[in-house]
Amino acid sequence: MTRKFRFNRMLAAATGACMVLAATGCATPPDANDPDAVAEWEETNDPLEPMNRAIFDFNMALDEVLLKPLAKGYRFIFPQYVRDRIHDVLQNAGEPINFFNAVLQADSDRAATALGRLMLNSTFGLAGLYDLADYEFDIPVTDEDFGQTMATWGINDGPYLMLPLLGPSSVRDGLGRGADVLMNPLSWYFRNTDREWIGYTMMGVEGIDIRERNLETLDEIERTSLDFYAAIRSLYRQRRADLIANGVVTESNPFLE
Amino acid sequence: MMKKLALLAVAFGLSLAVHATSAFAITDKEAESFVEDLIDQAIHALKIDPANEAERRQAFQSLLTDKFDIDGIRQRVLGRAWRDATDAQKAAFADVFDDYILNIYVGQLGPYNDEVVRLKRTEQMSDDEMIVFSEVVNDNGPALRLDWRVHRINGDGLGVLDVAADGASLLRAKRDEFKEVIQRSGIDGLIERLKELNTKYAES
């Protein structure tokens, strides 16, 4: 209960910040006497839309000149095989985050999966180069993060938030990302041994890896959408709901009435 | 004697009622074979060389009319704007929307790369609605989950109302996007924008 209370205070702070930004940052709420419009406003849950759209435009501009060319170069230089090995190493390095969050969610199955994968892939998988757990034993990665953990604790996602560089998020999931970095023993190790640059490099490569994997998909969504920002917002929300429900569609219930 | 007759009549009525519902409720088998058919038809369409655009488009057009409840989709994708739309607007929207959907699918789906679709299981949502869970497996990359929401159209044949890809409903995504356009420029604005996009697609 206290957790929820604190979070509500956080939301209040966010609302306050939103008021400060009001001149440019906030969308105008609908007429309170129009219940349909109010329901729609609440469902969209994007009171910072003008600010979010500005950040989205910034991200897209940066993507065009930097991230997309990097992702294309990455694909051009490294063959699929090498990219897969890099992806597996990064995924393995993130496995402690999956483990700790599964523990925090009291999900023993997923905690065991994450721990087992970490141990197997770090040893027989040659320091994470090969995701043996998936390839040989058909145990794919279970994606858990602190945003999902907070969701299982009953904390709702709060307003939609477009983060600079990092992309779509929400107040809850944005805070969760920070917690995940702190949670990973690897980042503490790098910190305590003056090797922070390794952590930053991994984050950078991970960004390029994700972008490379989504080159075609994102292009297609942009090409076929009337409002790219709104399309991304809907897909992001639905993907998060699916992750939180661990892929149980009847629980996340994406289907409309 | 009268009592017996009455009893017989009631039993007969009951058996009729039971029979009637069972004839209309979707069964696992029916939904599964419907989706299997759909996938066969889709793979057939995908196998048409993308260079042969007209033929490919025709194949997807028949897939859309045979297997999807396009009326139900149009109505839901407009959300609450459907209620306020005039018949003329609905007709104009139907025109551009069907074209737009075809553009999306004909464009978005590349050539067939030997993907295999496996049906996993089904889940009954109501008497006339079923979700068929499937997985698309291809050589590189993780499997894609595709969940088909199948329902009975007006007590008749089956039709797909929505597909969720890795848990994201395509119908909801489009509805959310259209809502934004409708809020800004109304349903006429939406129709106009879809028309522009279709023209742009036809020219490219």
Short mmCIF file of N, CA and C in Angstrom, two decimals, chain B residues 99-169:
data_model
loop_
_atom_site.label_atom_id
_atom_site.label_comp_id
_atom_site.label_asym_id
_atom_site.label_seq_id
_atom_site.Cartn_x
_atom_site.Cartn_y
_atom_site.Cartn_z
N ASP B 99 -8.88 -1.06 -49.81
CA ASP B 99 -7.68 -0.84 -50.63
C ASP B 99 -6.43 -0.72 -49.76
N TYR B 100 -6.60 0.02 -48.68
CA TYR B 100 -5.49 0.28 -47.76
C TYR B 100 -5.01 -1.03 -47.13
N ILE B 101 -5.95 -1.85 -46.69
CA ILE B 101 -5.59 -3.15 -46.09
C ILE B 101 -4.84 -4.00 -47.11
N LEU B 102 -5.31 -4.01 -48.33
CA LEU B 102 -4.62 -4.79 -49.36
C LEU B 102 -3.21 -4.25 -49.61
N ASN B 103 -3.09 -2.92 -49.64
CA ASN B 103 -1.77 -2.32 -49.81
C ASN B 103 -0.84 -2.76 -48.70
N ILE B 104 -1.36 -2.75 -47.48
CA ILE B 104 -0.54 -3.16 -46.35
C ILE B 104 -0.06 -4.59 -46.52
N TYR B 105 -0.99 -5.50 -46.84
CA TYR B 105 -0.60 -6.90 -46.88
C TYR B 105 0.22 -7.25 -48.11
N VAL B 106 -0.18 -6.72 -49.26
CA VAL B 106 0.58 -7.03 -50.46
C VAL B 106 1.98 -6.45 -50.34
N GLY B 107 2.08 -5.26 -49.73
CA GLY B 107 3.37 -4.63 -49.59
C GLY B 107 4.20 -5.23 -48.47
N GLN B 108 3.55 -5.45 -47.33
CA GLN B 108 4.30 -5.82 -46.14
C GLN B 108 4.86 -7.23 -46.21
N LEU B 109 4.12 -8.12 -46.84
CA LEU B 109 4.57 -9.50 -46.89
C LEU B 109 5.46 -9.72 -48.10
N GLY B 110 6.69 -10.09 -47.84
CA GLY B 110 7.64 -10.33 -48.93
C GLY B 110 7.37 -11.68 -49.56
N PRO B 111 8.37 -12.21 -50.27
CA PRO B 111 8.22 -13.53 -50.86
C PRO B 111 8.14 -14.61 -49.79
N TYR B 112 7.67 -15.77 -50.18
CA TYR B 112 7.53 -16.88 -49.24
C TYR B 112 8.89 -17.50 -48.95
N ASN B 113 9.26 -17.56 -47.67
CA ASN B 113 10.58 -18.07 -47.29
C ASN B 113 10.48 -19.38 -46.52
N ASP B 114 9.58 -20.25 -46.97
CA ASP B 114 9.43 -21.56 -46.32
C ASP B 114 9.08 -21.47 -44.84
N GLU B 115 8.37 -20.41 -44.45
CA GLU B 115 7.89 -20.36 -43.08
C GLU B 115 6.86 -21.47 -42.88
N VAL B 116 6.87 -22.03 -41.69
CA VAL B 116 5.90 -23.07 -41.36
C VAL B 116 5.00 -22.53 -40.26
N VAL B 117 3.69 -22.69 -40.45
CA VAL B 117 2.75 -22.25 -39.42
C VAL B 117 2.23 -23.47 -38.68
N ARG B 118 2.39 -23.47 -37.37
CA ARG B 118 1.91 -24.60 -36.56
C ARG B 118 0.77 -24.13 -35.68
N LEU B 119 -0.34 -24.85 -35.74
CA LEU B 119 -1.42 -24.54 -34.81
C LEU B 119 -1.07 -25.13 -33.45
N LYS B 120 -1.26 -24.31 -32.39
CA LYS B 120 -0.87 -24.78 -31.06
C LYS B 120 -2.07 -25.29 -30.28
N ARG B 121 -3.09 -24.45 -30.17
CA ARG B 121 -4.27 -24.84 -29.39
C ARG B 121 -5.38 -23.84 -29.68
N THR B 122 -6.54 -24.07 -29.09
CA THR B 122 -7.64 -23.13 -29.28
C THR B 122 -8.21 -22.78 -27.91
N GLU B 123 -8.89 -21.66 -27.88
CA GLU B 123 -9.59 -21.31 -26.64
C GLU B 123 -10.93 -20.69 -26.99
N GLN B 124 -11.97 -21.28 -26.43
CA GLN B 124 -13.33 -20.81 -26.71
C GLN B 124 -13.61 -19.55 -25.89
N MET B 125 -13.98 -18.47 -26.56
CA MET B 125 -14.25 -17.23 -25.84
C MET B 125 -15.75 -17.09 -25.55
N SER B 126 -16.56 -17.55 -26.49
CA SER B 126 -18.01 -17.56 -26.30
C SER B 126 -18.55 -18.57 -27.31
N ASP B 127 -19.89 -18.71 -27.33
CA ASP B 127 -20.48 -19.68 -28.25
C ASP B 127 -20.02 -19.48 -29.69
N ASP B 128 -19.91 -18.20 -30.08
CA ASP B 128 -19.60 -17.98 -31.48
C ASP B 128 -18.25 -17.30 -31.67
N GLU B 129 -17.36 -17.49 -30.70
CA GLU B 129 -16.03 -16.91 -30.86
C GLU B 129 -14.95 -17.83 -30.30
N MET B 130 -13.84 -17.91 -31.04
CA MET B 130 -12.77 -18.82 -30.68
C MET B 130 -11.44 -18.15 -31.02
N ILE B 131 -10.43 -18.37 -30.18
CA ILE B 131 -9.09 -17.92 -30.54
C ILE B 131 -8.27 -19.14 -30.93
N VAL B 132 -7.65 -19.09 -32.09
CA VAL B 132 -6.79 -20.17 -32.54
C VAL B 132 -5.35 -19.67 -32.42
N PHE B 133 -4.56 -20.35 -31.59
CA PHE B 133 -3.18 -19.94 -31.37
C PHE B 133 -2.27 -20.65 -32.35
N SER B 134 -1.38 -19.90 -32.98
CA SER B 134 -0.45 -20.52 -33.92
C SER B 134 0.92 -19.89 -33.79
N GLU B 135 1.89 -20.53 -34.42
CA GLU B 135 3.25 -20.05 -34.35
C GLU B 135 3.86 -20.14 -35.73
N VAL B 136 4.52 -19.06 -36.15
CA VAL B 136 5.18 -19.07 -37.45
C VAL B 136 6.66 -19.30 -37.19
N VAL B 137 7.18 -20.39 -37.73
CA VAL B 137 8.58 -20.72 -37.51
C VAL B 137 9.34 -20.50 -38.80
N ASN B 138 10.42 -19.76 -38.73
CA ASN B 138 11.30 -19.68 -39.89
C ASN B 138 12.74 -19.90 -39.47
N ASP B 139 13.62 -20.03 -40.45
CA ASP B 139 14.97 -20.49 -40.16
C ASP B 139 15.73 -19.59 -39.20
N ASN B 140 15.71 -18.29 -39.49
CA ASN B 140 16.46 -17.40 -38.60
C ASN B 140 15.50 -16.61 -37.73
N GLY B 141 15.89 -16.43 -36.51
CA GLY B 141 15.09 -15.62 -35.62
C GLY B 141 14.06 -16.44 -34.85
N PRO B 142 13.54 -15.87 -33.77
CA PRO B 142 12.58 -16.58 -32.93
C PRO B 142 11.24 -16.73 -33.64
N ALA B 143 10.43 -17.68 -33.15
CA ALA B 143 9.11 -17.90 -33.72
C ALA B 143 8.21 -16.70 -33.45
N LEU B 144 7.31 -16.45 -34.40
CA LEU B 144 6.34 -15.37 -34.23
C LEU B 144 5.01 -15.99 -33.81
N ARG B 145 4.42 -15.47 -32.73
CA ARG B 145 3.10 -15.97 -32.32
C ARG B 145 2.02 -15.24 -33.10
N LEU B 146 1.12 -15.99 -33.69
CA LEU B 146 -0.03 -15.40 -34.37
C LEU B 146 -1.29 -15.99 -33.77
N ASP B 147 -2.13 -15.15 -33.18
CA ASP B 147 -3.37 -15.62 -32.57
C ASP B 147 -4.55 -15.09 -33.38
N TRP B 148 -5.36 -16.03 -33.85
CA TRP B 148 -6.47 -15.67 -34.74
C TRP B 148 -7.76 -15.60 -33.96
N ARG B 149 -8.42 -14.47 -34.02
CA ARG B 149 -9.73 -14.36 -33.38
C ARG B 149 -10.79 -14.62 -34.45
N VAL B 150 -11.40 -15.79 -34.32
CA VAL B 150 -12.35 -16.26 -35.33
C VAL B 150 -13.75 -16.20 -34.75
N HIS B 151 -14.70 -15.70 -35.52
CA HIS B 151 -16.07 -15.74 -35.00
C HIS B 151 -17.08 -16.08 -36.10
N ARG B 152 -18.29 -16.42 -35.67
CA ARG B 152 -19.33 -16.76 -36.63
C ARG B 152 -20.05 -15.49 -37.05
N ILE B 153 -20.11 -15.29 -38.36
CA ILE B 153 -20.74 -14.07 -38.87
C ILE B 153 -22.23 -14.30 -39.04
N ASN B 154 -23.04 -13.58 -38.25
CA ASN B 154 -24.50 -13.66 -38.34
C ASN B 154 -25.02 -15.09 -38.41
N GLY B 155 -24.54 -15.95 -37.54
CA GLY B 155 -25.01 -17.33 -37.50
C GLY B 155 -24.72 -18.11 -38.75
N ASP B 156 -23.76 -17.66 -39.53
CA ASP B 156 -23.47 -18.34 -40.80
C ASP B 156 -22.04 -18.88 -40.78
N GLY B 157 -21.24 -18.50 -41.77
CA GLY B 157 -19.86 -19.00 -41.85
C GLY B 157 -18.94 -18.32 -40.85
N LEU B 158 -17.70 -18.78 -40.81
CA LEU B 158 -16.71 -18.17 -39.92
C LEU B 158 -15.94 -17.06 -40.63
N GLY B 159 -15.42 -16.15 -39.83
CA GLY B 159 -14.58 -15.08 -40.37
C GLY B 159 -13.59 -14.62 -39.33
N VAL B 160 -12.40 -14.20 -39.79
CA VAL B 160 -11.40 -13.67 -38.87
C VAL B 160 -11.73 -12.21 -38.57
N LEU B 161 -11.72 -11.89 -37.29
CA LEU B 161 -12.04 -10.53 -36.88
C LEU B 161 -10.75 -9.77 -36.54
N ASP B 162 -9.74 -10.50 -36.10
CA ASP B 162 -8.52 -9.84 -35.65
C ASP B 162 -7.39 -10.88 -35.59
N VAL B 163 -6.17 -10.39 -35.74
CA VAL B 163 -5.00 -11.24 -35.58
C VAL B 163 -4.07 -10.52 -34.62
N ALA B 164 -3.53 -11.24 -33.64
CA ALA B 164 -2.54 -10.64 -32.74
C ALA B 164 -1.18 -11.23 -33.07
N ALA B 165 -0.21 -10.36 -33.34
CA ALA B 165 1.16 -10.79 -33.62
C ALA B 165 1.99 -10.55 -32.37
N ASP B 166 2.51 -11.63 -31.79
CA ASP B 166 3.22 -11.54 -30.51
C ASP B 166 2.42 -10.74 -29.49
N GLY B 167 1.14 -10.96 -29.46
CA GLY B 167 0.29 -10.35 -28.46
C GLY B 167 -0.23 -8.96 -28.80
N ALA B 168 0.17 -8.41 -29.96
CA ALA B 168 -0.31 -7.08 -30.34
C ALA B 168 -1.42 -7.24 -31.38
N SER B 169 -2.62 -6.78 -31.03
CA SER B 169 -3.75 -6.87 -31.96
C SER B 169 -3.59 -5.85 -33.08
#
